[in-house]
Amino acid sequence: QVQPTESGGGLVQPGGSLTLSCTDSKDSFSGYSVAWFRQAQGKEREWVASFRWSGGNRDVASSVKDRFTISRDIGKNMFYLQMTNLQDEDTATYYCAAGRPIWGARAESRMYYWWGQGTQVTVSS
């Protein structure tokens, strides 16, 4: 089973950009769907984006679609969340996850069984 691990969080000013990475050094994401979720303090976990590793399907939440992009590097067994024009409301702990949801359930956190430990993104001037 996969053990995803995120990296790339940090402090960024409003309007700035940041790219998060997720990898698994022991197993391939092939056959899985991978995703990014985020959870702001005091709020529920929110789906951000998903990528079906083998089929190439991808989707991003409408609330961030014009600013965030999910991508992958098959050779490196890594996937990314590229975030631009970051705003205060993007401050959260970001998690990468892997699972085998049907594509229609890609935004449901309960469908992902393997989670990273989270990386903090703070947008502040």
mmCIF file of C-alpha atoms in Angstrom:
data_model
loop_
_atom_site.group_PDB
_atom_site.id
_atom_site.type_symbol
_atom_site.label_atom_id
_atom_site.label_comp_id
_atom_site.label_asym_id
_atom_site.label_seq_id
_atom_site.Cartn_x
_atom_site.Cartn_y
_atom_site.Cartn_z
ATOM 1 C CA GLN A 1 0.000 0.000 0.000
ATOM 2 C CA VAL A 2 1.081 3.541 -0.617
ATOM 3 C CA GLN A 3 2.334 5.935 2.029
ATOM 4 C CA PRO A 4 2.082 9.438 0.613
ATOM 5 C CA THR A 5 4.242 12.224 1.978
ATOM 6 C CA GLU A 6 3.751 15.922 1.285
ATOM 7 C CA SER A 7 6.256 18.717 1.150
ATOM 8 C CA GLY A 8 6.463 22.314 0.049
ATOM 9 C CA GLY A 9 4.310 24.206 2.497
ATOM 10 C CA GLY A 10 5.329 27.485 4.026
ATOM 11 C CA LEU A 11 4.581 31.149 4.521
ATOM 12 C CA VAL A 12 3.687 33.177 1.459
ATOM 13 C CA GLN A 13 2.379 36.676 0.929
ATOM 14 C CA PRO A 14 -1.049 37.293 -0.589
ATOM 15 C CA GLY A 15 -0.808 37.051 -4.336
ATOM 16 C CA GLY A 16 2.151 34.715 -4.146
ATOM 17 C CA SER A 17 2.595 31.197 -5.443
ATOM 18 C CA LEU A 18 3.539 27.884 -3.927
ATOM 19 C CA THR A 19 3.843 24.323 -5.201
ATOM 20 C CA LEU A 20 3.166 21.360 -2.978
ATOM 21 C CA SER A 21 4.570 17.936 -3.763
ATOM 22 C CA CYS A 22 3.503 14.458 -2.769
ATOM 23 C CA THR A 23 5.423 11.265 -3.255
ATOM 24 C CA ASP A 24 5.697 7.694 -2.057
ATOM 25 C CA SER A 25 9.226 6.362 -2.010
ATOM 26 C CA LYS A 26 8.165 2.744 -1.586
ATOM 27 C CA ASP A 27 5.209 2.129 -3.869
ATOM 28 C CA SER A 28 3.798 3.460 -7.104
ATOM 29 C CA PHE A 29 0.632 5.494 -7.359
ATOM 30 C CA SER A 30 -0.302 3.483 -10.434
ATOM 31 C CA GLY A 31 -3.817 2.148 -10.050
ATOM 32 C CA TYR A 32 -4.784 4.791 -7.526
ATOM 33 C CA SER A 33 -6.497 8.098 -7.618
ATOM 34 C CA VAL A 34 -4.582 10.772 -5.779
ATOM 35 C CA ALA A 35 -5.914 13.954 -4.296
ATOM 36 C CA TRP A 36 -5.268 17.113 -2.362
ATOM 37 C CA PHE A 37 -7.453 18.145 0.535
ATOM 38 C CA ARG A 38 -7.074 21.052 2.921
ATOM 39 C CA GLN A 39 -8.331 21.860 6.346
ATOM 40 C CA ALA A 40 -8.356 25.321 7.828
ATOM 41 C CA GLN A 41 -8.438 25.756 11.563
ATOM 42 C CA GLY A 42 -11.932 25.219 12.882
ATOM 43 C CA LYS A 43 -13.279 24.069 9.524
ATOM 44 C CA GLU A 44 -14.027 20.743 7.903
ATOM 45 C CA ARG A 45 -11.615 19.094 5.532
ATOM 46 C CA GLU A 46 -12.187 20.351 2.007
ATOM 47 C CA TRP A 47 -11.437 18.629 -1.282
ATOM 48 C CA VAL A 48 -9.131 20.599 -3.544
ATOM 49 C CA ALA A 49 -8.160 18.425 -6.515
ATOM 50 C CA SER A 50 -7.898 14.845 -7.771
ATOM 51 C CA PHE A 51 -5.972 12.956 -10.422
ATOM 52 C CA ARG A 52 -6.651 9.438 -11.651
ATOM 53 C CA TRP A 53 -3.136 8.160 -12.003
ATOM 54 C CA SER A 54 -3.592 5.563 -14.737
ATOM 55 C CA GLY A 55 -6.345 7.215 -16.735
ATOM 56 C CA GLY A 56 -5.117 10.773 -16.515
ATOM 57 C CA ASN A 57 -8.452 12.241 -15.462
ATOM 58 C CA ARG A 58 -8.043 15.299 -13.320
ATOM 59 C CA ASP A 59 -10.303 17.796 -11.616
ATOM 60 C CA VAL A 60 -9.969 20.831 -9.375
ATOM 61 C CA ALA A 61 -12.563 22.322 -7.031
ATOM 62 C CA SER A 62 -14.460 25.147 -8.652
ATOM 63 C CA SER A 63 -13.551 27.482 -5.788
ATOM 64 C CA VAL A 64 -9.871 27.368 -6.754
ATOM 65 C CA LYS A 65 -9.933 26.165 -10.362
ATOM 66 C CA ASP A 66 -8.685 29.443 -11.770
ATOM 67 C CA ARG A 67 -5.700 29.477 -9.403
ATOM 68 C CA PHE A 68 -4.737 25.872 -8.586
ATOM 69 C CA THR A 69 -3.494 23.085 -10.842
ATOM 70 C CA ILE A 70 -2.903 19.422 -10.106
ATOM 71 C CA SER A 71 -0.251 17.615 -12.090
ATOM 72 C CA ARG A 72 1.962 14.567 -11.866
ATOM 73 C CA ASP A 73 5.337 13.204 -12.847
ATOM 74 C CA ILE A 74 4.997 9.481 -13.512
ATOM 75 C CA GLY A 75 8.737 8.901 -13.653
ATOM 76 C CA LYS A 76 9.248 10.447 -10.244
ATOM 77 C CA ASN A 77 6.045 8.983 -8.795
ATOM 78 C CA MET A 78 5.130 12.444 -7.614
ATOM 79 C CA PHE A 79 2.166 14.699 -7.939
ATOM 80 C CA TYR A 80 1.854 18.366 -7.318
ATOM 81 C CA LEU A 81 -0.519 21.137 -6.395
ATOM 82 C CA GLN A 82 0.521 24.360 -8.053
ATOM 83 C CA MET A 83 -1.093 27.316 -6.317
ATOM 84 C CA THR A 84 -1.048 30.847 -7.634
ATOM 85 C CA ASN A 85 -2.506 34.160 -6.465
ATOM 86 C CA LEU A 86 -2.808 32.780 -2.955
ATOM 87 C CA GLN A 87 -5.232 34.498 -0.623
ATOM 88 C CA ASP A 88 -5.720 34.570 3.123
ATOM 89 C CA GLU A 89 -8.535 32.036 2.827
ATOM 90 C CA ASP A 90 -6.110 29.511 1.347
ATOM 91 C CA THR A 91 -4.376 29.247 4.719
ATOM 92 C CA ALA A 92 -4.766 25.641 5.821
ATOM 93 C CA THR A 93 -3.054 22.362 6.355
ATOM 94 C CA TYR A 94 -2.846 20.622 3.005
ATOM 95 C CA TYR A 95 -2.969 16.843 2.775
ATOM 96 C CA CYS A 96 -2.241 14.529 -0.084
ATOM 97 C CA ALA A 97 -4.106 11.272 -0.223
ATOM 98 C CA ALA A 98 -4.467 8.140 -2.285
ATOM 99 C CA GLY A 99 -7.317 5.739 -2.751
ATOM 100 C CA ARG A 100 -9.456 3.935 -5.268
ATOM 101 C CA PRO A 101 -12.680 5.922 -5.408
ATOM 102 C CA ILE A 102 -14.939 5.790 -8.392
ATOM 103 C CA TRP A 103 -14.334 8.995 -10.238
ATOM 104 C CA GLY A 104 -17.734 10.323 -9.280
ATOM 105 C CA ALA A 105 -16.726 10.142 -5.620
ATOM 106 C CA ARG A 106 -13.340 11.800 -6.068
ATOM 107 C CA ALA A 107 -14.182 14.656 -3.713
ATOM 108 C CA GLU A 108 -15.183 12.451 -0.788
ATOM 109 C CA SER A 109 -12.437 12.174 1.779
ATOM 110 C CA ARG A 110 -13.776 8.873 3.088
ATOM 111 C CA MET A 111 -12.851 7.280 -0.251
ATOM 112 C CA TYR A 112 -9.128 7.856 0.323
ATOM 113 C CA TYR A 113 -7.450 5.394 2.651
ATOM 114 C CA TRP A 114 -3.894 6.606 2.656
ATOM 115 C CA TRP A 115 -2.989 10.084 3.813
ATOM 116 C CA GLY A 116 0.091 12.167 4.269
ATOM 117 C CA GLN A 117 0.847 13.929 7.522
ATOM 118 C CA GLY A 118 -0.062 17.352 6.154
ATOM 119 C CA THR A 119 1.899 20.455 5.293
ATOM 120 C CA GLN A 120 0.990 23.937 6.489
ATOM 121 C CA VAL A 121 0.368 26.740 4.043
ATOM 122 C CA THR A 122 0.046 30.169 5.584
ATOM 123 C CA VAL A 123 -0.864 33.177 3.479
ATOM 124 C CA SER A 124 -0.079 36.370 5.308
ATOM 125 C CA SER A 125 1.534 39.726 4.776
#
